[in-house]
Short mmCIF file of C-alpha atoms in Angstrom, two decimals:
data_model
loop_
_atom_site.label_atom_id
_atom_site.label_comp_id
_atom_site.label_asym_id
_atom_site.label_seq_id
_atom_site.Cartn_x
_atom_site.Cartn_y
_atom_site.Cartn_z
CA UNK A 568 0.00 0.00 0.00
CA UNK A 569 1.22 3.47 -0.51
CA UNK A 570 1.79 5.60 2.33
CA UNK A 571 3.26 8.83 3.24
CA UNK A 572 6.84 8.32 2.58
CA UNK A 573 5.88 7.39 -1.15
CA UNK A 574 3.06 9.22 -1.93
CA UNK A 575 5.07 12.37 -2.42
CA UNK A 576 7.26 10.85 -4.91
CA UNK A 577 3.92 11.03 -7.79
CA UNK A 578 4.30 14.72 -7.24
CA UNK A 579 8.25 14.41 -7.81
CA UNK A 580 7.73 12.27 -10.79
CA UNK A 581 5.06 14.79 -12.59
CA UNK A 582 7.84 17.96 -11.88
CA UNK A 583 10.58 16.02 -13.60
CA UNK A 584 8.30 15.47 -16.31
CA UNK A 585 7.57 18.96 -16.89
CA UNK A 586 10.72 20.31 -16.77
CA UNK A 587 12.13 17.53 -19.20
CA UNK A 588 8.84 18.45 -21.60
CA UNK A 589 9.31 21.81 -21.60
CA UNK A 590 13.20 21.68 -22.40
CA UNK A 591 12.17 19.26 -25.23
CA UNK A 592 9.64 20.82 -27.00
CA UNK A 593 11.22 24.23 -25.54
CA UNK A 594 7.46 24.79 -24.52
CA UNK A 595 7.25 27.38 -21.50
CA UNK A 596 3.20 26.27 -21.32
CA UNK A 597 4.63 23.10 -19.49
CA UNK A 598 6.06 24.67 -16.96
CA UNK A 599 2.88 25.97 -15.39
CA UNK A 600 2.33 23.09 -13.89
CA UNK A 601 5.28 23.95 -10.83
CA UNK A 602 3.48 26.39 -8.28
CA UNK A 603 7.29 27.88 -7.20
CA UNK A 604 6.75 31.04 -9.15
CA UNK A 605 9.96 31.93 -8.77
CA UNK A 606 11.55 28.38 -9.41
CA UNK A 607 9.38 28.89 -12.56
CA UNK A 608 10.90 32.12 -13.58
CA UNK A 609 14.23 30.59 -13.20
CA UNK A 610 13.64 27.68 -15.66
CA UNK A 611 11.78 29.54 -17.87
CA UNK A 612 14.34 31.85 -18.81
CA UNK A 613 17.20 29.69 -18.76
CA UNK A 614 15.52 27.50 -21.35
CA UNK A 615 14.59 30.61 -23.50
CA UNK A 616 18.26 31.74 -23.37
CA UNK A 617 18.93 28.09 -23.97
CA UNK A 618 16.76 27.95 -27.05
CA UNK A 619 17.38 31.31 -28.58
CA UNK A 620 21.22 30.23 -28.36
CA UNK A 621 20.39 26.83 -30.36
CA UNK A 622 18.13 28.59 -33.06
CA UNK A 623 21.07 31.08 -33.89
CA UNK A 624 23.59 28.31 -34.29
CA UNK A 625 21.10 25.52 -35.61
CA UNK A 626 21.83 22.94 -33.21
CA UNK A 627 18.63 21.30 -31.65
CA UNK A 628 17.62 18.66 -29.33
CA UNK A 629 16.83 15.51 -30.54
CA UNK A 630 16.33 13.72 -27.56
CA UNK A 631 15.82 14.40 -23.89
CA UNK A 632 16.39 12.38 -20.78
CA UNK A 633 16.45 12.71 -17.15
CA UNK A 634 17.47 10.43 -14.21
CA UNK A 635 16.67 11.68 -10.69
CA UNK A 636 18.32 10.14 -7.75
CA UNK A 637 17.06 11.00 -4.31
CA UNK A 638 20.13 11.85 -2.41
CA UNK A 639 18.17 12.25 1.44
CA UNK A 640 14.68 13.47 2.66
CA UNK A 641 12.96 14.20 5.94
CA UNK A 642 9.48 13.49 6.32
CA UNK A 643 7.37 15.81 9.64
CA UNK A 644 3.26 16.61 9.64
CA UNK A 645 2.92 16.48 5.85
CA UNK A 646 5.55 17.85 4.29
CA UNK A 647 8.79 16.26 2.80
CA UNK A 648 12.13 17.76 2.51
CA UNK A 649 14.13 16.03 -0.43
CA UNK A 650 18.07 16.48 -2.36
CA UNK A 651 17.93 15.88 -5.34
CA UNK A 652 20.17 14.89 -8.32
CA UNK A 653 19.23 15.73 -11.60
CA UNK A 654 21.00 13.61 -14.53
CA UNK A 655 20.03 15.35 -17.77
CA UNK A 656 20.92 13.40 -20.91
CA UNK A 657 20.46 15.55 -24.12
CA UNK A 658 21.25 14.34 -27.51
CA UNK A 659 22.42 17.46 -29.96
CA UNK A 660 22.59 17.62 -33.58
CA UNK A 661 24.07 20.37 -35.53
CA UNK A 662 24.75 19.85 -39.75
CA UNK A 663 23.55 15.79 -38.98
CA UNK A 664 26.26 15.83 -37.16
CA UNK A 665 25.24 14.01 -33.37
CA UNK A 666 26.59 14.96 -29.49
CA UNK A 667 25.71 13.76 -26.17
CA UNK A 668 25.39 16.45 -22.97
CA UNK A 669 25.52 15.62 -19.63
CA UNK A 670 25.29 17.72 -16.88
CA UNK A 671 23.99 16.87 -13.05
CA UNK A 672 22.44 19.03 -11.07
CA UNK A 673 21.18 19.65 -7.73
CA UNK A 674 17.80 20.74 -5.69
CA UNK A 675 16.15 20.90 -2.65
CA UNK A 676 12.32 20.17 -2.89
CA UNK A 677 9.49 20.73 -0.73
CA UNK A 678 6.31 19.23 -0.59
CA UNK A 679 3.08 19.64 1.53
CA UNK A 680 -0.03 17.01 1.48
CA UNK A 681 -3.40 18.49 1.46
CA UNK A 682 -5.78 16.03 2.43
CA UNK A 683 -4.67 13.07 1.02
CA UNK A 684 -3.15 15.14 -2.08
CA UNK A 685 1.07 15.80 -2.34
CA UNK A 686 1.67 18.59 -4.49
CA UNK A 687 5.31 20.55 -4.67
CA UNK A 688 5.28 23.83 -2.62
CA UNK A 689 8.87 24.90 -3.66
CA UNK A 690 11.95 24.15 -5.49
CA UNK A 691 15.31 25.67 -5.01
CA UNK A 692 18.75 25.22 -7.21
CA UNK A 693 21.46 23.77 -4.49
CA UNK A 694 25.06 25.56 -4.87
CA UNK A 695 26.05 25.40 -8.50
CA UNK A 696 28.13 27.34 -10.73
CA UNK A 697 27.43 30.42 -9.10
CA UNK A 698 29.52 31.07 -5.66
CA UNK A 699 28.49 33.69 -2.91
CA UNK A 700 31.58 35.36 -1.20
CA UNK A 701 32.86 33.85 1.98
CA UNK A 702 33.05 35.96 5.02
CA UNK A 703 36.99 35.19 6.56
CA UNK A 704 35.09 32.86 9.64
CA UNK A 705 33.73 31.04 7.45
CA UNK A 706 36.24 29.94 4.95
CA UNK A 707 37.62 27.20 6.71
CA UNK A 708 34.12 25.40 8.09
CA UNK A 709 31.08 25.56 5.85
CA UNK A 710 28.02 24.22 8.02
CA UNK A 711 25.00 22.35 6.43
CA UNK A 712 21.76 24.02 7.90
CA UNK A 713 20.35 20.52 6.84
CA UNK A 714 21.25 18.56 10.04
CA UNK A 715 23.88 20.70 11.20
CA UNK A 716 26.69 17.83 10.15
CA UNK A 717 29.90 19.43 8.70
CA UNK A 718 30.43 19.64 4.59
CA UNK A 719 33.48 19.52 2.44
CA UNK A 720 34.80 22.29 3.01
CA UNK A 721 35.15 25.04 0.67
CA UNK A 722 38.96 25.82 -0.44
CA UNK A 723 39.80 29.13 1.78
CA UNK A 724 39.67 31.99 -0.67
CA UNK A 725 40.62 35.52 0.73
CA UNK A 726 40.87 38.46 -1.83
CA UNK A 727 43.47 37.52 -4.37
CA UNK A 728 45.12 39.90 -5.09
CA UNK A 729 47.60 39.91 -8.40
CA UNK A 730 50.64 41.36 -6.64
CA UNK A 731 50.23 38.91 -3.62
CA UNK A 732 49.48 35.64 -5.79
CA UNK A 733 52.76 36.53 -7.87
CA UNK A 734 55.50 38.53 -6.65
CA UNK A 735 56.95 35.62 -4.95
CA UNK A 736 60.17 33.89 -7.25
CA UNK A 737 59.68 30.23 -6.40
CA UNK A 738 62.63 28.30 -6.52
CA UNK A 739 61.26 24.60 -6.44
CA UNK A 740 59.62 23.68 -10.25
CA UNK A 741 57.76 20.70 -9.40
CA UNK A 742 57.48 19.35 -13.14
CA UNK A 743 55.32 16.72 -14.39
CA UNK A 744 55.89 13.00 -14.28
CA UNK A 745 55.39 10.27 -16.88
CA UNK A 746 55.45 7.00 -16.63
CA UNK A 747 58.72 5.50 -18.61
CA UNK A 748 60.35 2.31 -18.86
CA UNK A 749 61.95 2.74 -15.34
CA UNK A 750 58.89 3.63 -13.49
CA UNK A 751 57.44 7.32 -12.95
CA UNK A 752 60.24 10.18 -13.40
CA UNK A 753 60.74 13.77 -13.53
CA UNK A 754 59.83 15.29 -17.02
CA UNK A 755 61.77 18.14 -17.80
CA UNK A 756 61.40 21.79 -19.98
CA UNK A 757 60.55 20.37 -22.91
CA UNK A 758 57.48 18.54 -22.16
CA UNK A 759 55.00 18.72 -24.64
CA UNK A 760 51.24 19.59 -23.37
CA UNK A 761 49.17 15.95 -23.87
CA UNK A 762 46.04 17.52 -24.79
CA UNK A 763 44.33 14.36 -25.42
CA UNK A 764 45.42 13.21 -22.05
CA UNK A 765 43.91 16.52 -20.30
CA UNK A 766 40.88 15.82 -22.49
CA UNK A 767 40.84 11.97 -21.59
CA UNK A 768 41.27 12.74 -17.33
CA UNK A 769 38.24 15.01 -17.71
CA UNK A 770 35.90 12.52 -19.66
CA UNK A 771 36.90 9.90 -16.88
CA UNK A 772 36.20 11.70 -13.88
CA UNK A 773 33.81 14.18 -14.87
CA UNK A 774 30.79 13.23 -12.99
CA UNK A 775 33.03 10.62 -10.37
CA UNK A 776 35.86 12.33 -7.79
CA UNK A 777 39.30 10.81 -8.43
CA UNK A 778 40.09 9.65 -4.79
CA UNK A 779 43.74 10.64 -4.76
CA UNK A 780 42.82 14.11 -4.86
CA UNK A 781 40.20 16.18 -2.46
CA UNK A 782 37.19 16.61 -3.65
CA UNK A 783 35.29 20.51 -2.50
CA UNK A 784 32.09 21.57 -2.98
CA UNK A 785 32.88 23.99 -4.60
CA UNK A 786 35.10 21.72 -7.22
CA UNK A 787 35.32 23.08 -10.74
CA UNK A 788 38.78 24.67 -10.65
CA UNK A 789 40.30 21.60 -8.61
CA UNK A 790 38.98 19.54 -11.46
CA UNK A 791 40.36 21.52 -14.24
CA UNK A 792 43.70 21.99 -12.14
CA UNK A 793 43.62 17.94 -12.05
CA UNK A 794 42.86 18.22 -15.82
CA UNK A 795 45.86 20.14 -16.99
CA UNK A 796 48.19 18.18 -14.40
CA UNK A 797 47.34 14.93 -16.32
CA UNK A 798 48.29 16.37 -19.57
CA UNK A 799 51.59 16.84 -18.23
CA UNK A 800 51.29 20.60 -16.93
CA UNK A 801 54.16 21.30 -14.30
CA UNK A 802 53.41 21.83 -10.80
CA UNK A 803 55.73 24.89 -9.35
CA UNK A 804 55.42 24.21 -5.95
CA UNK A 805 56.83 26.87 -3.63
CA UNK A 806 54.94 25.79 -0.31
CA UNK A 807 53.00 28.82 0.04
CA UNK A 808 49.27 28.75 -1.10
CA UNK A 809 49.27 32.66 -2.54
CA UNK A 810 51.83 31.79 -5.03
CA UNK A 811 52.78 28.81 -7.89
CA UNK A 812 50.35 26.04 -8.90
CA UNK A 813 50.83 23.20 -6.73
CA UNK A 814 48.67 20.64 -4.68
CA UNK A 815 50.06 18.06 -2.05
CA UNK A 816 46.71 17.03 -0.03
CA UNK A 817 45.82 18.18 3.61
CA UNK A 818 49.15 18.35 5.76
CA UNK A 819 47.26 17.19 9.20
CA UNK A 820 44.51 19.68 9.50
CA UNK A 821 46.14 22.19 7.11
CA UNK A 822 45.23 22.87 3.34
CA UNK A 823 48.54 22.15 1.07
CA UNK A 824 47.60 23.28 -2.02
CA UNK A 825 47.59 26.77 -3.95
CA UNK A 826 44.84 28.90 -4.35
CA UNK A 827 45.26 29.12 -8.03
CA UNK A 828 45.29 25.21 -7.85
CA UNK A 829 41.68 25.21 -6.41
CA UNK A 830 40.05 28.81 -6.22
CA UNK A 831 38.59 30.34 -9.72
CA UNK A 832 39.73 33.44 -9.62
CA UNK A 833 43.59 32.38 -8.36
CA UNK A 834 43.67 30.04 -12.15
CA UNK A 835 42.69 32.59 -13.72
CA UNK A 836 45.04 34.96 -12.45
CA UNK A 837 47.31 32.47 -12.74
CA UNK A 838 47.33 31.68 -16.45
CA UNK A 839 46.43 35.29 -17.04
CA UNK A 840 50.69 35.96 -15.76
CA UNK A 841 53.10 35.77 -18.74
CA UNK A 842 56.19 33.34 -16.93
CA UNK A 843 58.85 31.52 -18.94
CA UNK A 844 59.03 28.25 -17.40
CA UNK A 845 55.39 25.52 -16.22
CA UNK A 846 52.45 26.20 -16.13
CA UNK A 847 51.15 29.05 -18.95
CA UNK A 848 48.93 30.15 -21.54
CA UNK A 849 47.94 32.63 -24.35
CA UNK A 850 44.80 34.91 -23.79
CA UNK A 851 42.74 34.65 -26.78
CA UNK A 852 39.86 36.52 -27.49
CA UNK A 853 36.97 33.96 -29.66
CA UNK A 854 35.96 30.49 -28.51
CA UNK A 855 36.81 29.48 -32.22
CA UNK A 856 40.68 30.11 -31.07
CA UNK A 857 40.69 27.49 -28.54
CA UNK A 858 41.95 23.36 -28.93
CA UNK A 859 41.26 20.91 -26.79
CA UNK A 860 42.96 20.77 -23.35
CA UNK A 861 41.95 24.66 -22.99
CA UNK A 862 40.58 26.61 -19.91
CA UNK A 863 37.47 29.39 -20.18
CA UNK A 864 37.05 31.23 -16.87
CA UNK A 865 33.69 33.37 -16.30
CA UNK A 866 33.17 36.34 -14.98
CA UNK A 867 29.11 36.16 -14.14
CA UNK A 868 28.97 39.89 -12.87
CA UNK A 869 31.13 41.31 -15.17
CA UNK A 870 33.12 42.85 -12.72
CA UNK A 871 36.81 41.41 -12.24
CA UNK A 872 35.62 38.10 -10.62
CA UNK A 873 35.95 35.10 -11.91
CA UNK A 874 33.42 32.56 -10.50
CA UNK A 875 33.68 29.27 -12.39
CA UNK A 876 36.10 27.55 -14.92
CA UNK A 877 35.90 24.53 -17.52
CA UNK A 878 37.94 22.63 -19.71
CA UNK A 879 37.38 22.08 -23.77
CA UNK A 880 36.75 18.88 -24.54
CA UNK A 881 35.17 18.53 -27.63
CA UNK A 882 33.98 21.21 -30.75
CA UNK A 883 30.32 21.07 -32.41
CA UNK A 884 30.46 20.76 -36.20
CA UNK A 885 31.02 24.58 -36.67
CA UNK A 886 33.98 24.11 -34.68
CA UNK A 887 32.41 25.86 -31.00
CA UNK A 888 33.57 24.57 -27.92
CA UNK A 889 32.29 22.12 -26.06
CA UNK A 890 33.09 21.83 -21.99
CA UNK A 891 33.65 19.57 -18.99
CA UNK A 892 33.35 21.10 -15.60
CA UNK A 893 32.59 20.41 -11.94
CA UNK A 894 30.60 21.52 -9.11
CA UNK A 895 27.55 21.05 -11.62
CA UNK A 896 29.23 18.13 -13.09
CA UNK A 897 28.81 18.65 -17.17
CA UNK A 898 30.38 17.05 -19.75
CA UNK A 899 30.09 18.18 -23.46
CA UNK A 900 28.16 21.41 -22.66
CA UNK A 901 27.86 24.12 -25.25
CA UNK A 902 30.48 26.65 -23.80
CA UNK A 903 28.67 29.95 -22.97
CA UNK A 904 26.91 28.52 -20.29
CA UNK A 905 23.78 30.29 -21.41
CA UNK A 906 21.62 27.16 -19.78
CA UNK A 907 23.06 27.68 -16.29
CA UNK A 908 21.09 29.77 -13.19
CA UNK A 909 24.37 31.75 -13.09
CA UNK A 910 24.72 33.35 -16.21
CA UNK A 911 23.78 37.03 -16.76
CA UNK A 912 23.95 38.89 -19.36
CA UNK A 913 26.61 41.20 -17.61
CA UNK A 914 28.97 37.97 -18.07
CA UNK A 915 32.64 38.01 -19.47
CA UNK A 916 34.52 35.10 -20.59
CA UNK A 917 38.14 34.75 -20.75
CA UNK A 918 39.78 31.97 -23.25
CA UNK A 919 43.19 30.57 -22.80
CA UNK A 920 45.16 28.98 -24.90
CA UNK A 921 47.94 26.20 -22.86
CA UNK A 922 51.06 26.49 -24.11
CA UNK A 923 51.63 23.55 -26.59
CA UNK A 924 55.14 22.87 -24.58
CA UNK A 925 56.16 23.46 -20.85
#
């Protein structure tokens, strides 16, 4: 027999359903049937962003598919709490040419039984691309109002600034390993950036966390950090987090890692600083410019701070990229993020080009 902890999960079904119609048939009309009217807002104008983007380059959506795992709920006097994650399969087409997109997102639902009727009261996006600033207390423990249990921590962030992050000379150049004949060994200047390698990390652990590395909640720039390091990108370690590009773990209770390792605006800064030896890139200025094994970093406000970064792992037919990232785990997304809740249209991209050779 059905009861109250399953009733609720008709009304979860028939949202999923709407949102996956609408997106489909790119049909706002389907939407009405959420009562959030703000939740409602949100999806209706990222799928009209979405949609305008896909008419102007002729790619459409030839099939649509979503998986929904409930992560946790609480059930108290008629109404359910639940996490959700939100597996969206899409496949593209552009010139006959076919894609798959992937991307995973997260919400928090509420519903409320009226009688003997569930219906959804409210739907909310759970942290995504879009970061709020940190106040200094709480950079190093980030609290879950949800039971009160303590998260992944975010990577401590304070104001980066340019002069800080790179003044310091390091004298310790880390350098990539390989695996040769003799086991794993230093690589040298020299080393040629393995692009497909970058490319090939990020398709394998784009939705899983590789388990020799941390793994934040706020993840995307880790990721891409991880990224470039398996295409054979130097570490310059100097052992201080507001300088180099370097990651060694937690030493006890201590982060060992630099911010520009794990903190969007410190890669960006990062690859924005013309060096001569590691870790560097070319600032382009068109997505068209960009090869595989690149890095776009956004800049949602428009204002000097970048909030999220990705990886290019694939083109569409008319040679645009296509991205991995984390935090929303995607994997062959078109690259101007148009279809996320943090894009604006104040937002500024910035396209770098890895140097072909470290």
């Amino acid at each position: 027999m059905p009861g109250e902890d399953t009733d609720w999960k008709q009304a979860l079904f028939e949202y999923v359903n709407a949102i996956n119609e609408a997106a489909l048939g790119t049909d706002a009309r389907k939407l009405r049937a959420i009562p959030d009217r703000e939740h409602r807002e949100r999806l209706n104008e990222r799928m009209l962003l979405a949609s305008r983007r896909d008419a102007k380059t002729a790619i459409r959506t030839v099939r649509s598919e979503m998986r929904v795992r409930i992560e946790r709920y609480q059930s108290a006097r008629g109404e359910v709490a639940a996490d959700l994650s939100i597996h969206l399969v899409r496949m593209m087409e552009q010139r006959s040419v076919a894609w798959s997109e992937e991307r995973v997102e997260r919400e928090r639902l509420r519903f409320i039984r009226t009688g003997k009727i569930w219906r959804l009261d409210s739907a909310r996006p759970l942290p995504g691309e879009r970061t709020g600033e940190l106040a200094p207390e709480e950079l190093d423990e980030v609290h879950d109002p949800w039971d009160g249990e303590k998260r992944t921590p975010v990577p401590s962030a304070p104001y980066l600034s340019p002069n800080a992050l790179y003044g310091f000379k390091s004298k310790v150049y880390a350098g990539a390993y390989a695996l040769g004949d003799e086991g794993w060994g230093y690589v040298g200047r020299g080393t040629p950036y393995l692009r497909e390698e970058a490319v090939a990390y990020a398709e394998r652990w784009w939705n899983e966390p590789n388990p020799a590395y941390e793994n934040f909640e706020v993840n995307c720039t880790n990721y891409v950090s991880q990224c470039l390091f398996a295409g054979a990108a130097p570490m310059n370690y100097t052992g201080r987090r507001s300088s180099g590009w370097w990651y060694k773990g937690y030493s006890g209770k201590e982060e060992s890692w630099s911010f520009s390792w794990a903190v969007a605006a410190g890669l960006q800064q990062y690859l924005a600083t013309p060096r001569g030896l590691g870790l560097r890139a070319e600032a382009v200025y068109e997505p068209q410019q960009l090869k595989l094994g690149d890095v776009i970093c956004y800049d949602w406000e428009g204002n000097g701070r970048v909030g999220h970064n990705t990886i290019v792992t694939a083109f569409t037919p008319d040679g645009m990229p296509l991205v991995n990232a984390n935090t929303v785990s995607s994997r062959h997304r078109y690259w101007d993020y148009k279809d996320s809740y943090a894009w604006t249209d104040k937002t500024r991209y910035h396209f770098y080009r890895i140097a072909d050779e470290f």
